[in-house]
PDB file of C-alpha atoms in Angstrom:
ATOM      1  CA  MET Q 353     -18.949 -40.411  64.006  1.00 35.00           C
ATOM      2  CA  PRO Q 354     -18.058 -36.727  64.371  1.00 36.00           C
ATOM      3  CA  PRO Q 355     -19.908 -34.633  66.923  1.00 35.00           C
ATOM      4  CA  ALA Q 356     -22.868 -32.716  65.498  1.00 33.00           C
ATOM      5  CA  SER Q 357     -21.400 -29.417  66.705  1.00 29.00           C
ATOM      6  CA  GLU Q 358     -18.780 -29.604  63.939  1.00 34.00           C
ATOM      7  CA  PHE Q 359     -21.541 -29.336  61.369  1.00 32.00           C
ATOM      8  CA  THR Q 360     -24.012 -26.844  62.807  1.00 32.00           C
ATOM      9  CA  ALA Q 361     -22.626 -23.666  61.218  1.00 36.00           C
ATOM     10  CA  ALA Q 362     -22.724 -23.087  57.494  1.00 43.00           C
ATOM     11  CA  GLY Q 363     -19.352 -22.630  55.879  1.00 44.00           C
ATOM     12  CA  THR Q 364     -16.659 -24.711  54.233  1.00 46.00           C
ATOM     13  CA  ILE Q 365     -16.057 -28.163  55.696  1.00 48.00           C
ATOM     14  CA  GLN Q 366     -13.144 -30.204  54.389  1.00 51.00           C
ATOM     15  CA  LEU Q 367     -14.165 -33.837  53.890  1.00 48.00           C
ATOM     16  CA  PRO Q 368     -13.534 -36.607  54.559  1.00 46.00           C
ATOM     17  CA  THR Q 369     -11.938 -37.425  57.842  1.00 52.00           C
ATOM     18  CA  PRO Q 370     -10.193 -40.774  57.538  1.00 47.00           C
ATOM     19  CA  GLY Q 371     -12.497 -43.747  57.774  1.00 51.00           C
ATOM     20  CA  GLU Q 372     -15.801 -41.960  57.283  1.00 53.00           C
ATOM     21  CA  GLY Q 373     -16.496 -41.251  53.578  1.00 53.00           C
ATOM     22  CA  LYS Q 374     -20.137 -41.829  52.546  1.00 60.00           C
ATOM     23  CA  TYR Q 375     -21.299 -42.302  56.125  1.00 65.00           C
ATOM     24  CA  GLU Q 376     -19.980 -38.884  57.070  1.00 74.00           C
ATOM     25  CA  LEU Q 377     -21.704 -37.284  54.070  1.00 78.00           C
ATOM     26  CA  ASP Q 378     -24.968 -38.994  55.053  1.00 80.00           C
ATOM     27  CA  PHE Q 379     -24.518 -37.743  58.622  1.00 77.00           C
ATOM     28  CA  ILE Q 380     -23.908 -34.177  57.435  1.00 79.00           C
ATOM     29  CA  LEU Q 381     -26.876 -34.186  55.060  1.00 83.00           C
ATOM     30  CA  GLU Q 382     -29.075 -35.483  57.848  1.00 81.00           C
ATOM     31  CA  HIS Q 383     -27.975 -32.882  60.402  1.00 80.00           C
ATOM     32  CA  ILE Q 384     -27.233 -29.727  58.417  1.00 83.00           C
ATOM     33  CA  LYS Q 385     -30.270 -27.489  58.098  1.00 84.00           C
ATOM     34  CA  THR Q 386     -28.863 -25.288  55.342  1.00 89.00           C
ATOM     35  CA  PRO Q 387     -28.617 -26.154  51.644  1.00 92.00           C
ATOM     36  CA  VAL Q 388     -25.407 -28.054  50.871  1.00 92.00           C
ATOM     37  CA  VAL Q 389     -23.113 -27.674  47.850  1.00 92.00           C
ATOM     38  CA  LEU Q 390     -20.733 -30.622  47.462  1.00 92.00           C
ATOM     39  CA  MET Q 391     -17.661 -30.288  45.244  1.00 92.00           C
ATOM     40  CA  MET Q 392     -16.135 -33.580  44.103  1.00 91.00           C
ATOM     41  CA  ALA Q 393     -12.524 -33.108  43.014  1.00 92.00           C
ATOM     42  CA  PHE Q 394      -9.332 -35.119  42.518  1.00 93.00           C
ATOM     43  CA  HIS Q 395      -5.765 -34.242  43.502  1.00 91.00           C
ATOM     44  CA  TRP Q 396      -4.491 -35.015  39.990  1.00 93.00           C
ATOM     45  CA  CYS Q 397      -7.089 -32.723  38.345  1.00 93.00           C
ATOM     46  CA  ARG Q 398      -5.535 -29.405  37.279  1.00 93.00           C
ATOM     47  CA  PRO Q 399      -8.915 -27.602  36.832  1.00 93.00           C
ATOM     48  CA  CYS Q 400      -9.909 -28.814  40.317  1.00 91.00           C
ATOM     49  CA  LYS Q 401      -6.827 -27.211  41.843  1.00 90.00           C
ATOM     50  CA  GLY Q 402      -7.538 -23.860  40.240  1.00 90.00           C
ATOM     51  CA  PHE Q 403     -11.249 -23.925  40.936  1.00 89.00           C
ATOM     52  CA  SER Q 404     -10.796 -25.125  44.520  1.00 88.00           C
ATOM     53  CA  ARG Q 405      -9.446 -21.755  45.681  1.00 88.00           C
ATOM     54  CA  LYS Q 406     -12.263 -19.902  43.905  1.00 91.00           C
ATOM     55  CA  TYR Q 407     -14.809 -22.283  45.459  1.00 91.00           C
ATOM     56  CA  GLU Q 408     -13.464 -21.548  48.941  1.00 88.00           C
ATOM     57  CA  ARG Q 409     -13.584 -17.770  48.377  1.00 89.00           C
ATOM     58  CA  PHE Q 410     -17.083 -18.075  46.904  1.00 89.00           C
ATOM     59  CA  ALA Q 411     -18.210 -20.063  49.962  1.00 90.00           C
ATOM     60  CA  GLU Q 412     -17.108 -17.262  52.278  1.00 88.00           C
ATOM     61  CA  GLY Q 413     -19.857 -15.049  50.842  1.00 89.00           C
ATOM     62  CA  PHE Q 414     -22.716 -17.432  51.661  1.00 89.00           C
ATOM     63  CA  LYS Q 415     -23.086 -18.054  55.374  1.00 85.00           C
ATOM     64  CA  ASP Q 416     -26.518 -19.657  54.913  1.00 90.00           C
ATOM     65  CA  ILE Q 417     -25.160 -22.442  52.654  1.00 91.00           C
ATOM     66  CA  THR Q 418     -22.783 -25.252  53.632  1.00 89.00           C
ATOM     67  CA  PHE Q 419     -19.997 -25.890  51.119  1.00 90.00           C
ATOM     68  CA  LEU Q 420     -18.284 -29.280  51.178  1.00 88.00           C
ATOM     69  CA  LYS Q 421     -15.240 -30.435  49.248  1.00 89.00           C
ATOM     70  CA  VAL Q 422     -14.311 -34.096  48.812  1.00 87.00           C
ATOM     71  CA  TYR Q 423     -11.207 -35.362  47.060  1.00 88.00           C
ATOM     72  CA  GLY Q 424     -12.343 -38.578  45.442  1.00 88.00           C
ATOM     73  CA  ASP Q 425      -8.877 -40.109  45.375  1.00 86.00           C
ATOM     74  CA  ASP Q 426      -8.070 -39.652  49.097  1.00 81.00           C
ATOM     75  CA  THR Q 427      -9.243 -42.947  50.579  1.00 81.00           C
ATOM     76  CA  GLU Q 428     -11.135 -46.105  49.719  1.00 81.00           C
ATOM     77  CA  GLU Q 429     -14.219 -44.498  51.284  1.00 79.00           C
ATOM     78  CA  THR Q 430     -14.021 -41.462  49.014  1.00 82.00           C
ATOM     79  CA  LYS Q 431     -13.528 -43.742  46.001  1.00 85.00           C
ATOM     80  CA  LEU Q 432     -16.758 -45.503  46.994  1.00 84.00           C
ATOM     81  CA  LEU Q 433     -18.476 -42.131  47.326  1.00 85.00           C
ATOM     82  CA  VAL Q 434     -17.338 -41.202  43.801  1.00 88.00           C
ATOM     83  CA  LYS Q 435     -18.799 -44.451  42.515  1.00 87.00           C
ATOM     84  CA  SER Q 436     -22.081 -44.078  44.424  1.00 85.00           C
ATOM     85  CA  LEU Q 437     -22.566 -40.520  43.097  1.00 87.00           C
ATOM     86  CA  GLY Q 438     -21.686 -41.580  39.560  1.00 88.00           C
ATOM     87  CA  VAL Q 439     -18.990 -38.915  39.177  1.00 90.00           C
ATOM     88  CA  LYS Q 440     -18.003 -38.747  35.504  1.00 89.00           C
ATOM     89  CA  ALA Q 441     -16.359 -35.298  35.337  1.00 90.00           C
ATOM     90  CA  SER Q 442     -14.090 -33.363  37.615  1.00 91.00           C
ATOM     91  CA  PRO Q 443     -14.815 -31.116  39.312  1.00 93.00           C
ATOM     92  CA  SER Q 444     -18.472 -32.011  39.787  1.00 93.00           C
ATOM     93  CA  PHE Q 445     -20.948 -30.227  42.028  1.00 94.00           C
ATOM     94  CA  TYR Q 446     -23.961 -31.671  43.824  1.00 93.00           C
ATOM     95  CA  ILE Q 447     -26.637 -29.576  45.497  1.00 94.00           C
ATOM     96  CA  TYR Q 448     -28.706 -30.888  48.389  1.00 93.00           C
ATOM     97  CA  LYS Q 449     -31.660 -29.244  50.102  1.00 92.00           C
ATOM     98  CA  ASP Q 450     -33.277 -30.609  53.263  1.00 89.00           C
ATOM     99  CA  GLY Q 451     -30.922 -33.597  53.010  1.00 86.00           C
ATOM    100  CA  GLU Q 452     -32.199 -34.548  49.547  1.00 86.00           C
ATOM    101  CA  PHE Q 453     -30.354 -34.386  46.246  1.00 87.00           C
ATOM    102  CA  GLU Q 454     -31.536 -31.470  44.094  1.00 88.00           C
ATOM    103  CA  LYS Q 455     -29.172 -30.962  41.160  1.00 84.00           C
ATOM    104  CA  THR Q 456     -25.697 -31.612  39.755  1.00 81.00           C
ATOM    105  CA  PHE Q 457     -23.316 -29.508  37.681  1.00 74.00           C
ATOM    106  CA  LYS Q 458     -20.367 -31.047  35.855  1.00 68.00           C
TER     107      LYS Q 458
END
């Protein structure tokens, strides 16, 4: 499990690190005190590629929100995360507040 210090500051965090997947997301949601915006994307998705750069620039303007980006086709763990979230469109966005799911945008 990653050290908590990696997740204490709001900003953009690239997920996942190999072998973590859903467990890492759960860890982050449990320990991050800011609202979290999760972008689910896929490497093969052309709109994801274009929007990814805009998402990163957008995230730079909000230091009190944590922005996460997960590529759902990276590992078996991320594929399980895609399934557990019920991702049907790409990119999809999930908003969490106080560690709890709030809303999704697809």
